[in-house]
mmCIF file of C-alpha atoms in Angstrom:
data_model
loop_
_atom_site.group_PDB
_atom_site.id
_atom_site.type_symbol
_atom_site.label_atom_id
_atom_site.label_comp_id
_atom_site.label_asym_id
_atom_site.label_seq_id
_atom_site.Cartn_x
_atom_site.Cartn_y
_atom_site.Cartn_z
ATOM 1 C CA GLY A 860 -24.314 -1.155 -6.444
ATOM 2 C CA ALA A 861 -21.687 -2.452 -4.110
ATOM 3 C CA VAL A 862 -19.655 -0.997 -1.273
ATOM 4 C CA VAL A 863 -15.898 -1.213 -0.875
ATOM 5 C CA SER A 864 -14.173 0.327 2.107
ATOM 6 C CA GLN A 865 -10.557 1.185 2.769
ATOM 7 C CA HIS A 866 -8.784 1.841 6.007
ATOM 8 C CA PRO A 867 -7.158 4.125 6.868
ATOM 9 C CA SER A 868 -8.343 6.964 4.647
ATOM 10 C CA TRP A 869 -5.087 8.796 5.220
ATOM 11 C CA VAL A 870 -1.814 8.030 6.934
ATOM 12 C CA ILE A 871 1.363 9.942 7.650
ATOM 13 C CA CYS A 872 4.447 7.969 8.555
ATOM 14 C CA LYS A 873 8.176 8.375 8.933
ATOM 15 C CA SER A 874 10.595 7.178 6.301
ATOM 16 C CA GLY A 875 11.602 3.568 6.860
ATOM 17 C CA THR A 876 8.402 2.439 8.547
ATOM 18 C CA SER A 877 5.817 0.047 7.133
ATOM 19 C CA VAL A 878 2.200 0.891 6.495
ATOM 20 C CA LYS A 879 -0.705 -1.523 6.066
ATOM 21 C CA ILE A 880 -3.826 -0.577 4.106
ATOM 22 C CA GLU A 881 -6.987 -2.672 4.286
ATOM 23 C CA CYS A 882 -9.562 -3.080 1.530
ATOM 24 C CA ARG A 883 -12.900 -4.689 2.307
ATOM 25 C CA SER A 884 -15.900 -5.558 0.187
ATOM 26 C CA LEU A 885 -18.783 -4.933 2.568
ATOM 27 C CA ASP A 886 -21.801 -6.426 0.832
ATOM 28 C CA PHE A 887 -20.373 -8.935 -1.611
ATOM 29 C CA GLN A 888 -17.617 -11.487 -1.889
ATOM 30 C CA ALA A 889 -14.676 -10.657 -4.098
ATOM 31 C CA THR A 890 -12.412 -13.359 -5.402
ATOM 32 C CA THR A 891 -10.338 -10.684 -7.063
ATOM 33 C CA MET A 892 -9.292 -7.285 -5.815
ATOM 34 C CA PHE A 893 -7.019 -4.749 -7.465
ATOM 35 C CA TRP A 894 -4.579 -2.220 -6.077
ATOM 36 C CA TYR A 895 -3.910 1.046 -7.862
ATOM 37 C CA ARG A 896 -1.695 4.031 -7.213
ATOM 38 C CA GLN A 897 -2.377 7.513 -8.441
ATOM 39 C CA PHE A 898 -0.072 10.517 -8.337
ATOM 40 C CA PRO A 899 -1.528 14.052 -8.528
ATOM 41 C CA LYS A 900 -3.041 14.850 -11.918
ATOM 42 C CA GLN A 901 -2.001 11.489 -13.303
ATOM 43 C CA SER A 902 -3.927 8.419 -14.386
ATOM 44 C CA LEU A 903 -4.650 5.374 -12.287
ATOM 45 C CA MET A 904 -1.779 2.928 -12.351
ATOM 46 C CA LEU A 905 -2.552 -0.706 -11.686
ATOM 47 C CA MET A 906 -0.034 -2.119 -9.232
ATOM 48 C CA ALA A 907 -1.256 -5.657 -8.715
ATOM 49 C CA THR A 908 -4.153 -8.048 -8.903
ATOM 50 C CA SER A 909 -4.982 -9.825 -5.681
ATOM 51 C CA ASN A 910 -6.641 -13.227 -5.778
ATOM 52 C CA GLU A 911 -8.127 -14.862 -2.717
ATOM 53 C CA GLY A 912 -6.025 -17.742 -1.508
ATOM 54 C CA SER A 913 -3.178 -17.269 -3.952
ATOM 55 C CA LYS A 914 -0.233 -14.996 -4.616
ATOM 56 C CA ALA A 915 -0.866 -11.595 -6.079
ATOM 57 C CA THR A 916 0.077 -10.806 -9.650
ATOM 58 C CA TYR A 917 2.197 -7.677 -9.889
ATOM 59 C CA GLU A 918 2.440 -5.338 -12.844
ATOM 60 C CA GLN A 919 5.775 -4.805 -14.496
ATOM 61 C CA GLY A 920 7.967 -2.423 -12.527
ATOM 62 C CA VAL A 921 6.162 -2.883 -9.203
ATOM 63 C CA GLU A 922 8.405 -4.313 -6.494
ATOM 64 C CA LYS A 923 6.655 -7.271 -4.937
ATOM 65 C CA ASP A 924 8.944 -7.227 -1.902
ATOM 66 C CA LYS A 925 8.118 -3.615 -1.230
ATOM 67 C CA PHE A 926 4.366 -3.798 -1.784
ATOM 68 C CA LEU A 927 3.155 -6.907 0.018
ATOM 69 C CA ILE A 928 -0.361 -8.002 -0.817
ATOM 70 C CA ASN A 929 -2.397 -10.531 1.118
ATOM 71 C CA HIS A 930 -5.902 -11.588 0.101
ATOM 72 C CA ALA A 931 -6.777 -13.766 3.070
ATOM 73 C CA SER A 932 -10.538 -13.901 2.656
ATOM 74 C CA LEU A 933 -13.253 -13.203 0.113
ATOM 75 C CA THR A 934 -13.880 -9.796 1.651
ATOM 76 C CA LEU A 935 -10.437 -8.561 2.664
ATOM 77 C CA SER A 936 -7.214 -7.695 0.876
ATOM 78 C CA THR A 937 -4.320 -5.831 2.456
ATOM 79 C CA LEU A 938 -1.463 -3.858 0.965
ATOM 80 C CA THR A 939 1.624 -3.313 3.090
ATOM 81 C CA VAL A 940 4.122 -0.709 1.964
ATOM 82 C CA THR A 941 7.372 -1.840 3.538
ATOM 83 C CA SER A 942 10.180 0.540 4.424
ATOM 84 C CA ALA A 943 8.261 3.445 3.016
ATOM 85 C CA HIS A 944 10.127 6.416 1.544
ATOM 86 C CA PRO A 945 8.930 9.861 0.460
ATOM 87 C CA GLU A 946 8.665 8.719 -3.157
ATOM 88 C CA ASP A 947 6.010 6.207 -2.030
ATOM 89 C CA SER A 948 3.734 9.083 -1.035
ATOM 90 C CA SER A 949 0.669 8.718 -3.211
ATOM 91 C CA PHE A 950 -3.049 7.960 -3.330
ATOM 92 C CA TYR A 951 -3.596 4.207 -3.083
ATOM 93 C CA ILE A 952 -6.941 2.905 -4.283
ATOM 94 C CA CYS A 953 -8.293 -0.617 -4.165
ATOM 95 C CA SER A 954 -11.148 -2.062 -6.142
ATOM 96 C CA ALA A 955 -13.064 -5.307 -5.891
ATOM 97 C CA ARG A 956 -14.531 -7.319 -8.691
ATOM 98 C CA LYS A 957 -18.156 -8.261 -8.199
ATOM 99 C CA GLU A 958 -19.582 -11.105 -10.247
ATOM 100 C CA GLU A 959 -22.917 -9.897 -11.553
ATOM 101 C CA TRP A 960 -25.564 -11.411 -13.778
ATOM 102 C CA VAL A 961 -24.330 -10.105 -17.101
ATOM 103 C CA THR A 962 -20.713 -9.330 -16.371
ATOM 104 C CA ASP A 963 -18.171 -8.661 -13.667
ATOM 105 C CA THR A 964 -17.913 -5.086 -12.453
ATOM 106 C CA GLN A 965 -15.170 -3.290 -10.550
ATOM 107 C CA TYR A 966 -16.141 -1.173 -7.575
ATOM 108 C CA PHE A 967 -13.594 1.153 -6.031
ATOM 109 C CA GLY A 968 -12.819 1.932 -2.425
ATOM 110 C CA PRO A 969 -12.486 5.557 -1.319
ATOM 111 C CA GLY A 970 -8.692 5.460 -1.385
ATOM 112 C CA THR A 971 -5.901 5.929 1.140
ATOM 113 C CA ARG A 972 -3.666 8.946 0.992
ATOM 114 C CA LEU A 973 -0.143 8.055 2.150
ATOM 115 C CA THR A 974 2.372 10.709 3.080
ATOM 116 C CA VAL A 975 5.872 9.592 3.986
ATOM 117 C CA LEU A 976 7.989 12.187 5.762
ATOM 118 C CA GLN B 892 -1.824 0.286 -29.445
ATOM 119 C CA LYS B 893 -3.571 0.871 -26.140
ATOM 120 C CA GLU B 894 -6.538 -1.285 -25.246
ATOM 121 C CA VAL B 895 -8.708 1.729 -24.431
ATOM 122 C CA GLU B 896 -8.228 5.228 -25.768
ATOM 123 C CA GLN B 897 -9.807 8.452 -24.637
ATOM 124 C CA ASN B 898 -9.203 12.057 -25.515
ATOM 125 C CA SER B 899 -7.586 13.492 -22.389
ATOM 126 C CA GLY B 900 -9.232 16.875 -22.913
ATOM 127 C CA PRO B 901 -9.764 19.144 -21.172
ATOM 128 C CA LEU B 902 -13.304 19.404 -22.440
ATOM 129 C CA SER B 903 -15.204 22.521 -21.459
ATOM 130 C CA VAL B 904 -18.935 22.994 -21.889
ATOM 131 C CA PRO B 905 -21.289 25.693 -20.631
ATOM 132 C CA GLU B 906 -23.820 24.862 -17.957
ATOM 133 C CA GLY B 907 -26.951 23.339 -19.469
ATOM 134 C CA ALA B 908 -25.205 22.030 -22.572
ATOM 135 C CA ILE B 909 -24.644 18.411 -23.599
ATOM 136 C CA ALA B 910 -21.207 17.010 -22.834
ATOM 137 C CA SER B 911 -20.046 14.219 -25.099
ATOM 138 C CA LEU B 912 -17.248 11.921 -24.004
ATOM 139 C CA ASN B 913 -15.780 9.343 -26.328
ATOM 140 C CA CYS B 914 -13.831 6.128 -25.992
ATOM 141 C CA THR B 915 -12.495 3.557 -28.447
ATOM 142 C CA TYR B 916 -11.253 0.075 -27.689
ATOM 143 C CA SER B 917 -9.056 -2.323 -29.610
ATOM 144 C CA ASP B 918 -10.344 -5.818 -28.824
ATOM 145 C CA ARG B 919 -13.461 -6.846 -30.741
ATOM 146 C CA GLY B 920 -14.061 -9.565 -28.153
ATOM 147 C CA SER B 921 -14.719 -7.016 -25.420
ATOM 148 C CA GLN B 922 -17.945 -7.780 -23.663
ATOM 149 C CA SER B 923 -18.841 -4.997 -21.285
ATOM 150 C CA PHE B 924 -18.131 -1.332 -20.958
ATOM 151 C CA PHE B 925 -18.171 1.070 -18.064
ATOM 152 C CA TRP B 926 -17.997 4.763 -17.333
ATOM 153 C CA TYR B 927 -16.539 5.964 -14.050
ATOM 154 C CA ARG B 928 -16.471 9.495 -12.715
ATOM 155 C CA GLN B 929 -13.516 10.651 -10.628
ATOM 156 C CA TYR B 930 -13.602 13.938 -8.777
ATOM 157 C CA SER B 931 -10.273 15.543 -7.960
ATOM 158 C CA GLY B 932 -8.745 13.870 -4.922
ATOM 159 C CA LYS B 933 -11.352 11.118 -4.837
ATOM 160 C CA SER B 934 -11.545 7.560 -6.121
ATOM 161 C CA PRO B 935 -13.491 6.544 -9.244
ATOM 162 C CA GLU B 936 -17.234 5.978 -8.946
ATOM 163 C CA LEU B 937 -19.206 3.793 -11.357
ATOM 164 C CA ILE B 938 -21.898 5.767 -13.139
ATOM 165 C CA MET B 939 -22.896 3.631 -16.130
ATOM 166 C CA SER B 940 -22.363 0.186 -17.582
ATOM 167 C CA ILE B 941 -23.451 -1.052 -21.011
ATOM 168 C CA TYR B 942 -23.257 -4.438 -22.666
ATOM 169 C CA SER B 943 -25.440 -4.293 -25.795
ATOM 170 C CA ASN B 944 -25.283 -2.164 -28.896
ATOM 171 C CA GLY B 945 -27.371 0.958 -28.720
ATOM 172 C CA ASP B 946 -28.206 3.481 -26.059
ATOM 173 C CA LYS B 947 -28.713 3.121 -22.339
ATOM 174 C CA GLU B 948 -30.146 6.012 -20.401
ATOM 175 C CA ASP B 949 -29.951 6.754 -16.684
ATOM 176 C CA GLY B 950 -31.202 10.151 -15.695
ATOM 177 C CA ARG B 951 -29.095 12.802 -17.406
ATOM 178 C CA PHE B 952 -26.575 10.210 -18.564
ATOM 179 C CA THR B 953 -26.737 8.188 -21.769
ATOM 180 C CA ALA B 954 -24.170 5.571 -22.702
ATOM 181 C CA GLN B 955 -23.911 4.613 -26.354
ATOM 182 C CA LEU B 956 -22.213 1.462 -27.624
ATOM 183 C CA ASN B 957 -21.288 0.609 -31.190
ATOM 184 C CA LYS B 958 -19.428 -2.682 -31.256
ATOM 185 C CA ALA B 959 -18.928 -2.615 -35.034
ATOM 186 C CA SER B 960 -16.998 0.647 -34.695
ATOM 187 C CA GLN B 961 -15.486 -0.354 -31.330
ATOM 188 C CA TYR B 962 -16.741 2.867 -29.886
ATOM 189 C CA VAL B 963 -18.473 3.774 -26.643
ATOM 190 C CA SER B 964 -19.587 7.216 -25.591
ATOM 191 C CA LEU B 965 -21.172 8.990 -22.659
ATOM 192 C CA LEU B 966 -23.550 11.898 -23.081
ATOM 193 C CA ILE B 967 -24.364 14.159 -20.174
ATOM 194 C CA ARG B 968 -27.446 16.272 -20.765
ATOM 195 C CA ASP B 969 -28.103 19.550 -18.961
ATOM 196 C CA SER B 970 -24.520 19.615 -17.713
ATOM 197 C CA GLN B 971 -24.026 21.043 -14.246
ATOM 198 C CA PRO B 972 -20.885 22.447 -12.595
ATOM 199 C CA SER B 973 -21.037 19.415 -10.276
ATOM 200 C CA ASP B 974 -20.384 17.226 -13.332
ATOM 201 C CA SER B 975 -16.871 18.700 -13.565
ATOM 202 C CA ALA B 976 -14.619 15.682 -13.083
ATOM 203 C CA THR B 977 -12.470 13.192 -14.948
ATOM 204 C CA TYR B 978 -14.428 10.474 -16.713
ATOM 205 C CA LEU B 979 -12.805 7.077 -17.126
ATOM 206 C CA CYS B 980 -13.847 4.562 -19.733
ATOM 207 C CA ALA B 981 -13.276 0.908 -18.850
ATOM 208 C CA VAL B 982 -13.627 -2.259 -20.873
ATOM 209 C CA ASN B 983 -13.948 -5.850 -19.691
ATOM 210 C CA THR B 984 -12.227 -8.163 -22.154
ATOM 211 C CA GLY B 985 -12.025 -11.832 -21.263
ATOM 212 C CA ASN B 986 -12.334 -10.902 -17.600
ATOM 213 C CA GLN B 987 -9.466 -8.449 -17.845
ATOM 214 C CA PHE B 988 -10.307 -4.838 -17.122
ATOM 215 C CA TYR B 989 -8.680 -2.071 -19.116
ATOM 216 C CA PHE B 990 -9.037 1.595 -18.248
ATOM 217 C CA GLY B 991 -8.571 4.635 -20.405
ATOM 218 C CA THR B 992 -6.535 7.534 -19.091
ATOM 219 C CA GLY B 993 -9.652 9.642 -18.609
ATOM 220 C CA THR B 994 -11.176 12.789 -20.060
ATOM 221 C CA SER B 995 -11.254 15.911 -17.918
ATOM 222 C CA LEU B 996 -14.589 17.727 -18.131
ATOM 223 C CA THR B 997 -15.207 21.251 -16.900
ATOM 224 C CA VAL B 998 -18.735 22.664 -16.870
ATOM 225 C CA ILE B 999 -18.634 26.434 -16.883
ATOM 226 C CA PRO B 1000 -21.394 28.216 -14.910
#
């Protein structure tokens, strides 16, 4: 297997503030990481694909200026929610792609629960 | 047409029974297939991967792949209440990952 961590695991912030979430691959290098958002009882929604050393690729409808992604190293990607509002409250999950012998596999972090008051 | 389709359920089985979860995919060039389990309020966890036609067994779990029919399934034998979760099917196609919307499984004691 492979281990992906996220920090913080939960955060509560006031409306208008910015929140940074870190995603780390602990025992492998990940050229590509993914950021998802999940609302209660709904499916995972891919927000963006983060590539080390280059700009992230955002899915349609995701505001790149609001959700800033930086993939500065092969083991770390960060998601910053800028000027957060209550509608941004959600469960944010990252995953990292591990290159394995037969195929690439995605491993997920434990998620970060964001509550914006 | 979605890349990966799953029956959303809910699927209910009694404890000790076999739970059968199904997934179809649209791209014949898809190379590898994954099953993730997601408990309520938690992130997905990889439980099985399969690349070749046929069956792959891991404990109580068996993944079945039929590339001709573009069909992948997950069987859970001797289902336990702790198996109650949403099961996500994922497909790797040309290094793009596509996820199904998940099937909710409830194992009734």
